Amino acid sequence: MSDAADRDQAPTAPESIGVLTSGGDAPGMNAAVRAVVRSALKAGITPYVIHEGYRGMVEGGAAIERATSVTVGGILQRGGTVIGTARSDDFRTREGRRRAARHLVERGIDALVVVGGDGSLTGANLFRQEWAGLLAELHDAGDLDADTVQRHPVLKLAGIVGSIDNDMFGTDMTVGADTALHRITEAIDAIHSTASSHQRSFVVEVMGRNCGYLALMAGLATGANWIFIPEHPPETDDWRELLQRTVTAGREVGRRQNLVIVAEGAQDRHGEPITADEVRRVLAEGLGEDTRTTILGHVQRGGAPSAFDRNLATQCGYHAVRELIAADAEDEPRLIGIRRNRIVASSLMEAVHRTQAVAERIAERDYDGAMALRGESFAESFETLKTLVRASPSRELNGTRSLRIALIHGGGPAPGMNTAVRAAVRTAMDGGHQVLAVHGGFPGLRDGRIEELDWMSVSGWVSHGGAEFGTSRRVPGPAELGDIAANLADHVVDAIVMIGGFDGYVAANVLHAARHEHPAFDIPIVCLPLTISNDLPGTELTVGADTALNSIVGNVDKIKQSAVASKRVFIVEVMGKDSGYLAMSTGLATGAERIYTPEEGIDLDGLRDDVRQLTDDIRGGQRLGLIIRGEHADRVFTTSFLWRLFSKEGGEDFDVRQAILGHLQQGGDPSPFDRIYATRFAARAIGYLVDQAERGGGASAMAGLVSGKVAFTPLARFEELLDPDGARRPASQVWSSLRPIADTMQ
Ligand code: ADP
């Protein structure tokens, strides 16, 4: 595996690159095609889009279209694949592949980016292996001259996985899976609201023949009571009774809703399918109440791609072109994907083989083997889900070793706060600990607004936006510390979980720093990163940012659509304070012409160039211009300043409108991604605290994602990890690698 971003250009750049989408369609494929075309153009390579997958390649003619930047304009937000996909039996034959090869070399295409599933990538690899032979046959038949054959000795190949199932090795996420989770979560949230009004049970079938990813993550994101996945069949043959008992116990403790998620390929330990209908029958018989089945089917594939899928696909498309430029003739084909939050290139065929190995393990009923191949975080998520859905704590409180853990919010509200609270409460109580809620953030702690929670007090919170306990940006001053310490001592608090943003981290640090004067503060404090701004040290991403990003991107899509009558430039201001994450990610996901971030600032010369460029483009025929400005991008060049400047320069040629999106960015129900991370961080934070207590230690920490894994960084390092110039953001931010990609896409 290599870091895709590190490879430099080599002189063996291909003459022309073809890009196609193949197999099942997946949302986000358009972003990949757009990125390949624009990256190729920037590198001086001619791009071609190949319509209808391999079928178009075999047919040739108009199906292989020379692309310009305009060919792929306006497609980023569209679902499916605008260049079409198809299954092709002809391509499975050597004769078909020979015709395909001829159609490619005739146009000078000797490098391909294939966006598809494992079938499509296997086909592509075979085609690449046969390439020289196919060209020789075409030469022998008089269809190609010797010079053409000599100029294209190899076919270079890069693959990007487009699949809603998230079923491929070589990438932690396939393009389309996050959007599918959005569709599933929206549908289940809607079902939940009707289910809890009627005390009904629902069984929902989701896609995934060999992969339980969608079922498992949808289970975490919606608080399902039970999931059935192919890799991990129920442990016993008595699963029907067990399911009935669990659901009945849930009803007894006041749970109003039951939801069971079944993956398409779910089975029992003997390999017999477990269908949604059978689960429905088991529930109806066990509970004697109305039970309904919903098979989500193609809804899961549809709709506009999520912000994550757009940006993942864009990054993969960009890096695929770089790989093709850098590859030597004898280099193996590469798969471009995301591993541990970084875009990487790995061996395409190894990924295909390992993917097929999971299906084989399941077919052989080696479920432990299948689960092991899925990796650590899949297994960890499965265990977390099992804890969260229990009807009541599995262990009785045990006076001697149980901890009293206080949960508190700090900083601005962020979607996912309630989700994190629910996971923290349930994980702690499941381990025999007591949980206290502090209402109203640190001022609430000063005033003693503390309440003990029970298991059902957080029922249904997985999907609720906002912060039920309330949050505050206020950082306690020296005069308040005495009261805070007294309240912690009165309630015998052993540990604190602070779930919030920058000011919450600062407040936690104030307590931590004063632990020598106030012994009540000498307890472990863990901070969970919950803020839309993604501006915290100790983590590569914060919970809440994905929800905000999706809400911004959805709104910018609508703003763009409103420009039907006249030529228009929009200047959209987004939140994020001193971090440009939201601005940059929004810009990438909406195809903005310019993105202004606080990290880079705005200077007069740059602004003059930008005004001139955009004015020229629009006078030259472009209909729409989009500028994204982070709220703290510059003190002087404010959004209204930009608006006046562009309006003056645009004159009669175009309208300029500004939109300051404001607080809608902090609201809304959390996205699936934010629910999953809120849950994982909270569950791990409780584990960390229990660990500390068992070791007799009291180390405070910031929980977060570091190189794609949940990790704990000492709280004492908070300040040291911040920007040295005093901005409220970390000194190093992984997403800064997006800038060259955004520039290439313009
Ligand atoms: P997916 O890429 O989503 O797994 P399929 O398995 O249906 O979808 O593959 C899509 C297309 O890729 C097929 O219709 C066929 O043209 C081509 N293909 C798949 N497997 C092979 C193979 N072993 N040899 C040649 N072409 C293949």
mmCIF file of C-alpha atoms in Angstrom, residues 475-746:
data_model
loop_
_atom_site.group_PDB
_atom_site.id
_atom_site.type_symbol
_atom_site.label_atom_id
_atom_site.label_comp_id
_atom_site.label_asym_id
_atom_site.label_seq_id
_atom_site.Cartn_x
_atom_site.Cartn_y
_atom_site.Cartn_z
ATOM 1 C CA VAL A 475 -15.984 28.640 30.706
ATOM 2 C CA PRO A 476 -15.924 28.726 34.538
ATOM 3 C CA GLY A 477 -13.925 31.548 36.124
ATOM 4 C CA PRO A 478 -11.768 31.166 39.257
ATOM 5 C CA ALA A 479 -14.598 32.318 41.537
ATOM 6 C CA GLU A 480 -16.868 29.481 40.376
ATOM 7 C CA LEU A 481 -14.439 26.627 40.963
ATOM 8 C CA GLY A 482 -15.239 26.282 44.672
ATOM 9 C CA ASP A 483 -18.943 25.655 43.985
ATOM 10 C CA ILE A 484 -18.171 23.251 41.154
ATOM 11 C CA ALA A 485 -15.792 21.269 43.370
ATOM 12 C CA ALA A 486 -18.360 21.143 46.172
ATOM 13 C CA ASN A 487 -21.050 19.811 43.830
ATOM 14 C CA LEU A 488 -18.764 17.131 42.426
ATOM 15 C CA ALA A 489 -17.862 16.060 45.951
ATOM 16 C CA ASP A 490 -21.522 16.082 47.104
ATOM 17 C CA HIS A 491 -22.521 13.798 44.262
ATOM 18 C CA VAL A 492 -19.446 11.627 44.722
ATOM 19 C CA VAL A 493 -18.453 11.987 41.068
ATOM 20 C CA ASP A 494 -15.589 9.647 40.126
ATOM 21 C CA ALA A 495 -15.184 10.666 36.510
ATOM 22 C CA ILE A 496 -16.480 13.194 33.965
ATOM 23 C CA VAL A 497 -17.294 12.784 30.305
ATOM 24 C CA MET A 498 -17.432 16.187 28.620
ATOM 25 C CA ILE A 499 -19.292 15.924 25.331
ATOM 26 C CA GLY A 500 -18.835 19.136 23.373
ATOM 27 C CA GLY A 501 -16.765 21.629 21.445
ATOM 28 C CA PHE A 502 -13.885 24.051 21.875
ATOM 29 C CA ASP A 503 -15.199 25.921 24.928
ATOM 30 C CA GLY A 504 -16.055 22.617 26.581
ATOM 31 C CA TYR A 505 -12.451 21.519 26.068
ATOM 32 C CA VAL A 506 -11.214 24.793 27.540
ATOM 33 C CA ALA A 507 -13.529 24.368 30.544
ATOM 34 C CA ALA A 508 -12.377 20.769 31.076
ATOM 35 C CA ASN A 509 -8.811 22.080 31.035
ATOM 36 C CA VAL A 510 -9.623 24.705 33.650
ATOM 37 C CA LEU A 511 -10.828 21.976 36.025
ATOM 38 C CA HIS A 512 -7.931 19.713 35.182
ATOM 39 C CA ALA A 513 -5.404 22.523 35.794
ATOM 40 C CA ALA A 514 -6.945 23.308 39.209
ATOM 41 C CA ARG A 515 -6.887 19.694 40.464
ATOM 42 C CA HIS A 516 -4.139 20.423 42.991
ATOM 43 C CA GLU A 517 -6.164 23.174 44.699
ATOM 44 C CA HIS A 518 -9.461 21.242 44.480
ATOM 45 C CA PRO A 519 -9.120 17.504 45.077
ATOM 46 C CA ALA A 520 -12.636 16.977 43.639
ATOM 47 C CA PHE A 521 -11.134 17.777 40.212
ATOM 48 C CA ASP A 522 -8.467 15.107 40.578
ATOM 49 C CA ILE A 523 -10.554 12.602 38.664
ATOM 50 C CA PRO A 524 -10.303 11.418 35.058
ATOM 51 C CA ILE A 525 -12.029 13.723 32.591
ATOM 52 C CA VAL A 526 -12.581 12.528 29.025
ATOM 53 C CA CYS A 527 -13.560 15.007 26.311
ATOM 54 C CA LEU A 528 -15.589 13.755 23.341
ATOM 55 C CA PRO A 529 -15.305 15.908 20.202
ATOM 56 C CA LEU A 530 -18.799 17.178 19.362
ATOM 57 C CA THR A 531 -18.853 20.312 17.243
ATOM 58 C CA ILE A 532 -19.819 21.162 13.696
ATOM 59 C CA SER A 533 -16.568 23.090 13.184
ATOM 60 C CA ASN A 534 -14.083 20.189 13.190
ATOM 61 C CA ASP A 535 -11.631 22.446 15.006
ATOM 62 C CA LEU A 536 -10.445 20.287 17.910
ATOM 63 C CA PRO A 537 -7.038 18.820 18.694
ATOM 64 C CA GLY A 538 -6.693 15.090 19.354
ATOM 65 C CA THR A 539 -9.004 14.098 16.523
ATOM 66 C CA GLU A 540 -9.164 14.141 12.737
ATOM 67 C CA LEU A 541 -12.895 14.626 12.783
ATOM 68 C CA THR A 542 -15.527 15.845 15.156
ATOM 69 C CA VAL A 543 -19.048 14.517 15.495
ATOM 70 C CA GLY A 544 -21.588 17.009 14.136
ATOM 71 C CA ALA A 545 -19.470 18.198 11.223
ATOM 72 C CA ASP A 546 -20.895 15.590 8.839
ATOM 73 C CA THR A 547 -24.480 16.562 9.650
ATOM 74 C CA ALA A 548 -23.679 20.252 9.197
ATOM 75 C CA LEU A 549 -21.870 19.533 5.949
ATOM 76 C CA ASN A 550 -24.797 17.563 4.526
ATOM 77 C CA SER A 551 -27.221 20.249 5.522
ATOM 78 C CA ILE A 552 -25.057 22.997 3.968
ATOM 79 C CA VAL A 553 -24.501 20.988 0.797
ATOM 80 C CA GLY A 554 -28.253 20.278 0.443
ATOM 81 C CA ASN A 555 -28.969 23.983 0.786
ATOM 82 C CA VAL A 556 -26.261 25.036 -1.649
ATOM 83 C CA ASP A 557 -27.677 22.525 -4.174
ATOM 84 C CA LYS A 558 -31.012 24.325 -3.849
ATOM 85 C CA ILE A 559 -29.423 27.751 -4.105
ATOM 86 C CA LYS A 560 -27.696 26.681 -7.319
ATOM 87 C CA GLN A 561 -30.963 25.387 -8.747
ATOM 88 C CA SER A 562 -32.585 28.759 -8.129
ATOM 89 C CA ALA A 563 -30.373 30.350 -10.758
ATOM 90 C CA VAL A 564 -32.554 29.564 -13.749
ATOM 91 C CA ALA A 565 -33.345 32.949 -15.217
ATOM 92 C CA SER A 566 -30.146 34.946 -15.310
ATOM 93 C CA LYS A 567 -26.423 34.536 -14.965
ATOM 94 C CA ARG A 568 -25.618 34.577 -11.341
ATOM 95 C CA VAL A 569 -22.795 34.426 -8.827
ATOM 96 C CA PHE A 570 -23.582 33.202 -5.327
ATOM 97 C CA ILE A 571 -21.453 33.951 -2.333
ATOM 98 C CA VAL A 572 -22.303 31.538 0.454
ATOM 99 C CA GLU A 573 -20.940 32.008 3.957
ATOM 100 C CA VAL A 574 -20.638 28.904 6.108
ATOM 101 C CA MET A 575 -19.775 28.395 9.773
ATOM 102 C CA GLY A 576 -16.649 26.757 11.140
ATOM 103 C CA LYS A 577 -15.115 29.632 13.122
ATOM 104 C CA ASP A 578 -11.313 29.484 12.778
ATOM 105 C CA SER A 579 -11.397 26.182 10.892
ATOM 106 C CA GLY A 580 -11.931 26.088 7.137
ATOM 107 C CA TYR A 581 -13.047 22.451 7.157
ATOM 108 C CA LEU A 582 -16.716 23.164 6.451
ATOM 109 C CA ALA A 583 -15.878 25.734 3.783
ATOM 110 C CA MET A 584 -13.402 23.469 2.006
ATOM 111 C CA SER A 585 -15.568 20.345 2.187
ATOM 112 C CA THR A 586 -18.654 22.261 1.063
ATOM 113 C CA GLY A 587 -16.736 23.776 -1.815
ATOM 114 C CA LEU A 588 -15.513 20.377 -2.944
ATOM 115 C CA ALA A 589 -18.942 18.760 -2.628
ATOM 116 C CA THR A 590 -20.803 21.511 -4.484
ATOM 117 C CA GLY A 591 -18.276 22.332 -7.177
ATOM 118 C CA ALA A 592 -17.490 25.875 -6.016
ATOM 119 C CA GLU A 593 -15.309 28.104 -8.173
ATOM 120 C CA ARG A 594 -13.609 29.675 -5.160
ATOM 121 C CA ILE A 595 -13.231 28.601 -1.545
ATOM 122 C CA TYR A 596 -11.983 31.030 1.086
ATOM 123 C CA THR A 597 -10.749 29.578 4.371
ATOM 124 C CA PRO A 598 -9.358 31.178 7.540
ATOM 125 C CA GLU A 599 -6.194 29.079 7.261
ATOM 126 C CA GLU A 600 -5.326 30.690 3.936
ATOM 127 C CA GLY A 601 -7.014 34.052 4.444
ATOM 128 C CA ILE A 602 -7.872 36.411 1.586
ATOM 129 C CA ASP A 603 -5.392 38.879 0.121
ATOM 130 C CA LEU A 604 -5.938 41.731 -2.255
ATOM 131 C CA ASP A 605 -3.919 40.336 -5.162
ATOM 132 C CA GLY A 606 -5.612 36.957 -4.968
ATOM 133 C CA LEU A 607 -9.002 38.616 -4.784
ATOM 134 C CA ARG A 608 -8.276 40.747 -7.829
ATOM 135 C CA ASP A 609 -7.329 37.619 -9.822
ATOM 136 C CA ASP A 610 -10.425 35.779 -8.626
ATOM 137 C CA VAL A 611 -12.741 38.620 -9.623
ATOM 138 C CA ARG A 612 -11.162 38.873 -13.054
ATOM 139 C CA GLN A 613 -11.233 35.107 -13.650
ATOM 140 C CA LEU A 614 -14.838 34.664 -12.607
ATOM 141 C CA THR A 615 -15.976 37.704 -14.568
ATOM 142 C CA ASP A 616 -14.214 36.377 -17.678
ATOM 143 C CA ASP A 617 -15.686 32.910 -17.227
ATOM 144 C CA ILE A 618 -19.202 34.242 -16.919
ATOM 145 C CA ARG A 619 -18.818 36.615 -19.826
ATOM 146 C CA GLY A 620 -17.427 33.632 -21.743
ATOM 147 C CA GLY A 621 -20.656 31.657 -21.310
ATOM 148 C CA GLN A 622 -20.581 30.109 -17.831
ATOM 149 C CA ARG A 623 -24.010 30.578 -16.262
ATOM 150 C CA LEU A 624 -23.299 30.152 -12.604
ATOM 151 C CA GLY A 625 -20.531 31.033 -10.210
ATOM 152 C CA LEU A 626 -20.294 29.745 -6.657
ATOM 153 C CA ILE A 627 -18.031 31.099 -3.963
ATOM 154 C CA ILE A 628 -17.844 29.562 -0.510
ATOM 155 C CA ARG A 629 -16.461 31.690 2.278
ATOM 156 C CA GLY A 630 -15.712 30.394 5.771
ATOM 157 C CA GLU A 631 -17.066 32.829 8.371
ATOM 158 C CA HIS A 632 -13.616 33.738 9.731
ATOM 159 C CA ALA A 633 -11.811 33.733 6.385
ATOM 160 C CA ASP A 634 -10.836 37.377 6.731
ATOM 161 C CA ARG A 635 -11.731 40.334 8.934
ATOM 162 C CA VAL A 636 -11.736 42.947 6.195
ATOM 163 C CA PHE A 637 -12.894 41.036 3.136
ATOM 164 C CA THR A 638 -16.244 40.058 4.604
ATOM 165 C CA THR A 639 -19.056 38.327 2.767
ATOM 166 C CA SER A 640 -20.840 41.621 2.152
ATOM 167 C CA PHE A 641 -17.597 43.167 0.932
ATOM 168 C CA LEU A 642 -17.204 40.333 -1.572
ATOM 169 C CA TRP A 643 -20.809 40.799 -2.592
ATOM 170 C CA ARG A 644 -20.297 44.523 -3.313
ATOM 171 C CA LEU A 645 -17.034 43.866 -5.125
ATOM 172 C CA PHE A 646 -18.406 41.168 -7.418
ATOM 173 C CA SER A 647 -21.610 43.142 -8.003
ATOM 174 C CA LYS A 648 -19.661 46.176 -9.162
ATOM 175 C CA GLU A 649 -17.406 44.139 -11.434
ATOM 176 C CA GLY A 650 -20.281 42.068 -12.796
ATOM 177 C CA GLY A 651 -22.209 45.161 -13.791
ATOM 178 C CA GLU A 652 -24.953 44.294 -16.243
ATOM 179 C CA ASP A 653 -23.461 40.897 -17.076
ATOM 180 C CA PHE A 654 -24.497 38.975 -13.996
ATOM 181 C CA ASP A 655 -26.340 39.180 -10.690
ATOM 182 C CA VAL A 656 -24.568 38.535 -7.416
ATOM 183 C CA ARG A 657 -26.403 37.133 -4.405
ATOM 184 C CA GLN A 658 -25.143 36.399 -0.937
ATOM 185 C CA ALA A 659 -26.431 33.751 1.442
ATOM 186 C CA ILE A 660 -25.319 33.489 5.032
ATOM 187 C CA LEU A 661 -26.578 30.089 6.061
ATOM 188 C CA GLY A 662 -26.525 30.748 9.812
ATOM 189 C CA HIS A 663 -27.886 28.476 12.483
ATOM 190 C CA LEU A 664 -29.540 25.884 10.316
ATOM 191 C CA GLN A 665 -26.016 24.464 10.190
ATOM 192 C CA GLN A 666 -26.085 23.538 13.879
ATOM 193 C CA GLY A 667 -29.494 21.914 13.841
ATOM 194 C CA GLY A 668 -31.114 18.834 12.402
ATOM 195 C CA ASP A 669 -31.018 15.190 13.301
ATOM 196 C CA PRO A 670 -27.539 13.707 13.191
ATOM 197 C CA SER A 671 -26.362 12.018 9.999
ATOM 198 C CA PRO A 672 -25.672 8.258 10.122
ATOM 199 C CA PHE A 673 -21.949 8.919 10.200
ATOM 200 C CA ASP A 674 -22.280 11.261 13.196
ATOM 201 C CA ARG A 675 -24.514 8.804 15.036
ATOM 202 C CA ILE A 676 -22.041 5.991 14.453
ATOM 203 C CA TYR A 677 -19.032 8.015 15.607
ATOM 204 C CA ALA A 678 -20.892 9.529 18.570
ATOM 205 C CA THR A 679 -21.715 5.991 19.637
ATOM 206 C CA ARG A 680 -18.242 4.605 19.083
ATOM 207 C CA PHE A 681 -16.496 7.485 20.858
ATOM 208 C CA ALA A 682 -18.863 7.335 23.832
ATOM 209 C CA ALA A 683 -18.650 3.567 24.236
ATOM 210 C CA ARG A 684 -14.861 3.687 24.056
ATOM 211 C CA ALA A 685 -14.680 6.637 26.479
ATOM 212 C CA ILE A 686 -16.525 4.658 29.138
ATOM 213 C CA GLY A 687 -14.175 1.735 28.549
ATOM 214 C CA TYR A 688 -11.246 4.094 28.960
ATOM 215 C CA LEU A 689 -12.554 5.482 32.266
ATOM 216 C CA VAL A 690 -13.225 2.047 33.683
ATOM 217 C CA ASP A 691 -9.739 1.052 32.661
ATOM 218 C CA GLN A 692 -8.254 4.070 34.411
ATOM 219 C CA ALA A 693 -10.213 3.307 37.580
ATOM 220 C CA GLU A 694 -9.128 -0.327 37.592
ATOM 221 C CA ARG A 695 -5.499 0.695 37.244
ATOM 222 C CA GLY A 696 -5.943 3.238 40.006
ATOM 223 C CA GLY A 697 -4.958 6.023 37.634
ATOM 224 C CA GLY A 698 -6.723 9.227 36.822
ATOM 225 C CA ALA A 699 -5.420 10.340 33.463
ATOM 226 C CA SER A 700 -7.629 12.797 31.608
ATOM 227 C CA ALA A 701 -7.846 12.559 27.853
ATOM 228 C CA MET A 702 -9.325 13.766 24.581
ATOM 229 C CA ALA A 703 -11.042 10.980 22.649
ATOM 230 C CA GLY A 704 -10.909 11.146 18.889
ATOM 231 C CA LEU A 705 -10.037 9.607 15.607
ATOM 232 C CA VAL A 706 -6.293 9.464 14.974
ATOM 233 C CA SER A 707 -5.132 7.855 11.720
ATOM 234 C CA GLY A 708 -8.614 6.459 11.362
ATOM 235 C CA LYS A 709 -8.694 4.725 14.777
ATOM 236 C CA VAL A 710 -10.368 5.722 18.023
ATOM 237 C CA ALA A 711 -7.561 6.980 20.261
ATOM 238 C CA PHE A 712 -7.041 8.922 23.497
ATOM 239 C CA THR A 713 -4.637 11.876 23.685
ATOM 240 C CA PRO A 714 -3.663 13.308 27.084
ATOM 241 C CA LEU A 715 -5.822 16.336 27.922
ATOM 242 C CA ALA A 716 -2.683 18.119 29.100
ATOM 243 C CA ARG A 717 -1.587 18.330 25.446
ATOM 244 C CA PHE A 718 -4.606 20.444 24.455
ATOM 245 C CA GLU A 719 -2.763 23.747 24.167
ATOM 246 C CA GLU A 720 0.401 22.333 22.680
ATOM 247 C CA LEU A 721 -1.578 20.845 19.770
ATOM 248 C CA LEU A 722 -3.250 24.137 18.885
ATOM 249 C CA ASP A 723 -2.268 26.529 16.117
ATOM 250 C CA PRO A 724 0.881 28.347 17.264
ATOM 251 C CA ASP A 725 -0.473 31.708 16.083
ATOM 252 C CA GLY A 726 -3.388 31.587 18.479
ATOM 253 C CA ALA A 727 -6.199 30.584 16.108
ATOM 254 C CA ARG A 728 -8.806 28.260 17.601
ATOM 255 C CA ARG A 729 -7.926 25.164 15.596
ATOM 256 C CA PRO A 730 -5.308 22.381 15.677
ATOM 257 C CA ALA A 731 -1.842 23.093 14.287
ATOM 258 C CA SER A 732 -2.143 20.208 11.840
ATOM 259 C CA GLN A 733 -5.306 19.288 9.955
ATOM 260 C CA VAL A 734 -5.527 16.243 7.656
ATOM 261 C CA TRP A 735 -8.084 17.829 5.385
ATOM 262 C CA SER A 736 -5.580 20.439 4.191
ATOM 263 C CA SER A 737 -4.727 17.874 1.481
ATOM 264 C CA LEU A 738 -8.069 18.800 -0.148
ATOM 265 C CA ARG A 739 -6.833 22.195 -1.423
ATOM 266 C CA PRO A 740 -4.964 20.960 -4.556
ATOM 267 C CA ILE A 741 -7.936 18.752 -5.388
ATOM 268 C CA ALA A 742 -10.395 21.630 -5.063
ATOM 269 C CA ASP A 743 -8.158 23.746 -7.317
ATOM 270 C CA THR A 744 -8.013 20.987 -9.927
ATOM 271 C CA MET A 745 -11.808 20.611 -9.981
ATOM 272 C CA GLN A 746 -12.525 24.275 -10.722
#
